[in-house]
Structure formats: C-alpha cells, structure tokens
C-alpha cells in the first residue's frame, strides 16, 4: 500500500472540494447513525460522476487501498463506516444526485446513486406517479444505499422492497470497469441476474452509480387509521381481514406495542396516542385508493366495523386530514428516534413467519426475562411483512453502554437462536454490515456462506470493496 502516492493520484483526478482529509471535515463520514461504530480514513472522496468513481477504484486497486461506499449514512448495521486503520477511503456518492431521465411511457425513472430517496419520490409525484419505497430515513438516505441494503420500509406488503422496484443498474466493478446495466425491462432472462447480485450486497461486490426504478400510478387518496388490538393473534386476524377485503388497496400495516409508544411519548411528549391510554397493540393501517375518497372511506369503515364486531379490534380512529395522518406516521417513525435519545439499544431486525409470530414472541420474551427480568423489550415493525424490530434496552436507571457491553452477545444469542427455532431471518431489511457479520455463517449455513465467499472472491479478488462487512476478510 502506498497512501501518499494514492492521495496524489486522487488529487490529480478530483478538485480540492472533492477530497476531505482534515479530521473535522471527515468526522460526519466516519461514524454511523447510531454512533455505535467509529472509524478513521485516509480521505473521504466525493466523485461527481461515474467516470470519476471508476478512476478512483482503479487508483485504489493499483495502490491496494480499500474503499467504503457511503450514501446517506443512515444504515443501522455499520456497513458504511470505515475500520480503525486509517488506511481506507470513504467513497461518498452524495454529489451524484441527478435524475437522468423520467420515462412516462415506460413508467420508469433513471437516477444517480446519490439521489436522496425523498427527491425521487418528489420527482415522480410531479408527474403524477409514485415511487413507493418509503422509510423513516427517506429525507437523508440515498437510493444507492437503499439498493445496496435492499431496503424495506412501510410499503413492502404492496410494492415489495428495493429489489422489487429496480429494473436496471450501472455499477463500477472492483477493477474499475463500468457495467452498463441501466435497462428498463420488466422481462430479461439472459443468464445470471447480475442486478440482483449487486442489490443487497452492501458495497462488497461493486459500487452502484445509477439505477432504473419502477414507477406506479399515484393513488387519488390514502386513508390512515390507528387501531387498538388486544393480542398478536387478533392483530394477524386483522391483517388478514384487511388483505381479504381491501386486497391491493392495503399499502401499510405497522404494529407498535404499548411499551414502544410509551417510550416515544416519554421522549416526545407531543406524540400522544389518539386511541387514549396505549392499548397492548396499536396498528397503523393505510389504504391507498385509485377510485375515490368516498370509496376508500366506506371500505375502511366497513372493515373496521367488522373487526370491532369480531373483537379483533377494540378501538379505532381514522385520520380526518392529511395532517392528522402525518401525525400517525410520525408516532410510528419516532420510535427509532425515541430509542436513540433514550440511550444505546440492542437491535434485532428479524422476520418470522406470521403463523409463528405469537409463539416466537412469547418464548423469546420468557427466555430473555428469565435472564434479565427488568430489561425493556421495545417491539414494533412492519407486521404486514412479518418484520419485527425486537429491540432490547437496558433496565430503567441502568447505564445502557455498560449494560450493552456486558450483555450484548448473550442477548443476541438468545434472540437469534429463537429466530432459528421459529424459521425466521436475522436480518429482514437492515442488512448485515459489521453488526451481524459474525452471526451470518451460523444463520445461512456453511454451504450458502461458502458460496457467498466464492462470489466475493470472484468479483473482488483483492478484497478492496468494503472488506470485513457482510463477510470476514480472509487472512492469507
Ligand atoms: P448508507 O448508510 O450510506 O450505506 C449502507 C450500506 O450500503 C453500506 O454498506 C454502504 O457501504 C453501502 N452503500 C451505500 N451506497 C452505496 C453505493 N452507491 N454502492 C454500493 N454500496 C453502497 N431501513 C429499512 O430497510 N427500512 C426502514 O424502515 C428503515 N427505517 C429507518 C429509519 C431510520 C430513522 C433510520 C436512521 C434508518 C432506517 N433504515 C431503514 C436503515 C437505512 O435507512 C437504510 O438501510 C437505507 O437504505 C440506507 O441508505 P443510506 O444511503 O443511508 O446508506
Ligand atoms: C423502522 O422500521 C426502521 O422504523 C428502524 O427499520 C427500526 O429502529 C429500528 O430498529
Ligand atoms: Zn423497519
């Protein structure tokens, strides 16, 4: 490795504004959103176009410098944070934020990797179209990061996750070549699907520089309601009732426990549950209609009336304005912020088959409480997808940093062994990054893990792309 020669080569390629090397300037790029991982870097590079990205990678390959791609730096698994060596470069895609094309006939949008998710939603909306990927960090995360993590969010039950919304990619490979895969085709069976290989690879196989995304007709209205349910089985029955009666109009089904909303209200006192005292479960349900407001309102009222009659819902409130609907969503999305303000927590972003949800939660809570009677379990998530955020916080009054340092490994083991037992996944939507790298082999199994390692070696033989993320770097 020759750091100073590499820096000189970067300086010859980029303008001074595109190279950050002063610690204060680099600081925001060197720690993750949760402030859990802190790294060092030789430099932070901010290319303006794909050709510059390719040249940066070629310089890195020549001087054996590894690089860490970064978008909005909102990832929750430490995937975008460099290591402690100070020899890696952070490659921020932020400047590459142009919308290259919007094709009305094909209903697609072609965007650069650094486009903020919300700006893509806005550009589509200006044409009366919907880009349905939606998540709490949408005001700051970038589409390159969304695709690199195969982000999920709140519309997955209707539109799928980031992978389902992407038709084509432009990718810079580990040897600095540009793969021009920016096709807007809904059918393309031409051998191995390279697009799907790069999606979800968390910057370890290639650098996504642009993407073609699917657009959908914009619904004419949305009805958002908050519904109180007495139990998990009742909540699942409610989900299935909505699926049956509202079919494809059902676009959101989010579950929040009383504990998660109590914590949110503690940190953000203006966020009161309009259902009154927090019921065991509060469910946020969203219907999107292409017909008329009256059609959707009648449908939602009829389904809720039936749910109340059946006893699977005990109370419900329908938002009477867009502003009120927004406050419902804010309550849901502030759980993560409330947890961050309360102190560090142990996150478990898991999926469980809905048929096993109740038994999983009962069994896991029980084992955890036997070991840690006072621990706070903050459960919420995208129930419509079987995705649970099973987050564990230190008992009230206990220093969370000290608690986590002493107990993190055991808490993870307890929860992940239950995830295995009930046929789930240890990462539903946030990815692996550094956080779950050591747990991956046991979860995927040796064969799948070895195949992943072979793919990594084939595409990045010198291990310069985000090493020690997802897969451990091989010691030669
Ligand atoms: P970054 O954090 O910058 O990077 C994430 C990973 O992708 C890293 O491994 C990085 O190296 C790699 N990467 C970034 N850009 C590229 C690129 N161009 N090419 C190759 N690799 C790249 N996630 C969900 O799935 N669903 C949610 O509901 C959700 N809600 C969230 C709410 C909050 C408040 C926060 C803070 C986060 C949430 N997240 C959620 C997690 C996070 O927002 C997503 O993972 C998001 O997709 C990350 O995008 P980013 O641009 O911030 O990526
Ligand atoms: C969400 O669904 C995000 O709000 C974040 O995926 C989950 O904070 C979390 O654990
Ligand atoms: Zn989530």
mmCIF file with all atom_site columns, C-alpha atoms and ligand atoms in Angstrom, residues 76 135-136 152-154 254 332 336 349 380-382 387-389 428-430, ligand 3:
data_model
loop_
_atom_site.group_PDB
_atom_site.id
_atom_site.type_symbol
_atom_site.label_atom_id
_atom_site.label_alt_id
_atom_site.label_comp_id
_atom_site.label_asym_id
_atom_site.label_entity_id
_atom_site.label_seq_id
_atom_site.pdbx_PDB_ins_code
_atom_site.Cartn_x
_atom_site.Cartn_y
_atom_site.Cartn_z
_atom_site.occupancy
_atom_site.B_iso_or_equiv
_atom_site.pdbx_formal_charge
_atom_site.auth_seq_id
_atom_site.auth_comp_id
_atom_site.auth_asym_id
_atom_site.auth_atom_id
_atom_site.pdbx_PDB_model_num
ATOM   1  C  CA  . UNK A 1 76  ? -28.167 0.628  11.044 1.00 0.00 ? 76  UNK A CA  1
ATOM   2  C  CA  . UNK A 1 135 ? -38.848 4.655  5.173  1.00 0.00 ? 135 UNK A CA  1
ATOM   3  C  CA  . UNK A 1 136 ? -38.228 6.850  8.189  1.00 0.00 ? 136 UNK A CA  1
ATOM   4  C  CA  . UNK A 1 152 ? -37.682 -2.417 3.020  1.00 0.00 ? 152 UNK A CA  1
ATOM   5  C  CA  . UNK A 1 153 ? -39.792 0.168  4.827  1.00 0.00 ? 153 UNK A CA  1
ATOM   6  C  CA  . UNK A 1 154 ? -43.510 0.693  5.083  1.00 0.00 ? 154 UNK A CA  1
ATOM   7  C  CA  . UNK A 1 254 ? -47.485 -1.360 11.080 1.00 0.00 ? 254 UNK A CA  1
ATOM   8  C  CA  . UNK A 1 332 ? -44.626 5.257  14.306 1.00 0.00 ? 332 UNK A CA  1
ATOM   9  C  CA  . UNK A 1 336 ? -36.390 4.714  16.462 1.00 0.00 ? 336 UNK A CA  1
ATOM   10 C  CA  . UNK A 1 349 ? -34.355 -6.626 12.740 1.00 0.00 ? 349 UNK A CA  1
ATOM   11 C  CA  . UNK A 1 380 ? -42.652 -2.724 16.709 1.00 0.00 ? 380 UNK A CA  1
ATOM   12 C  CA  . UNK A 1 381 ? -42.420 -3.272 12.995 1.00 0.00 ? 381 UNK A CA  1
ATOM   13 C  CA  . UNK A 1 382 ? -43.836 -3.923 9.598  1.00 0.00 ? 382 UNK A CA  1
ATOM   14 C  CA  . UNK A 1 387 ? -40.903 -7.999 10.042 1.00 0.00 ? 387 UNK A CA  1
ATOM   15 C  CA  . UNK A 1 388 ? -40.396 -7.325 13.728 1.00 0.00 ? 388 UNK A CA  1
ATOM   16 C  CA  . UNK A 1 389 ? -37.974 -4.843 15.268 1.00 0.00 ? 389 UNK A CA  1
ATOM   17 C  CA  . UNK A 1 428 ? -35.209 -8.589 7.470  1.00 0.00 ? 428 UNK A CA  1
ATOM   18 C  CA  . UNK A 1 429 ? -34.267 -5.270 5.917  1.00 0.00 ? 429 UNK A CA  1
ATOM   19 C  CA  . UNK A 1 430 ? -31.260 -3.524 7.512  1.00 0.00 ? 430 UNK A CA  1
HETATM 20 ZN ZN1 . LIG B 2 .   ? -38.151 -1.207 9.712  1.00 0.00 ? 3   LIG B ZN1 1
#
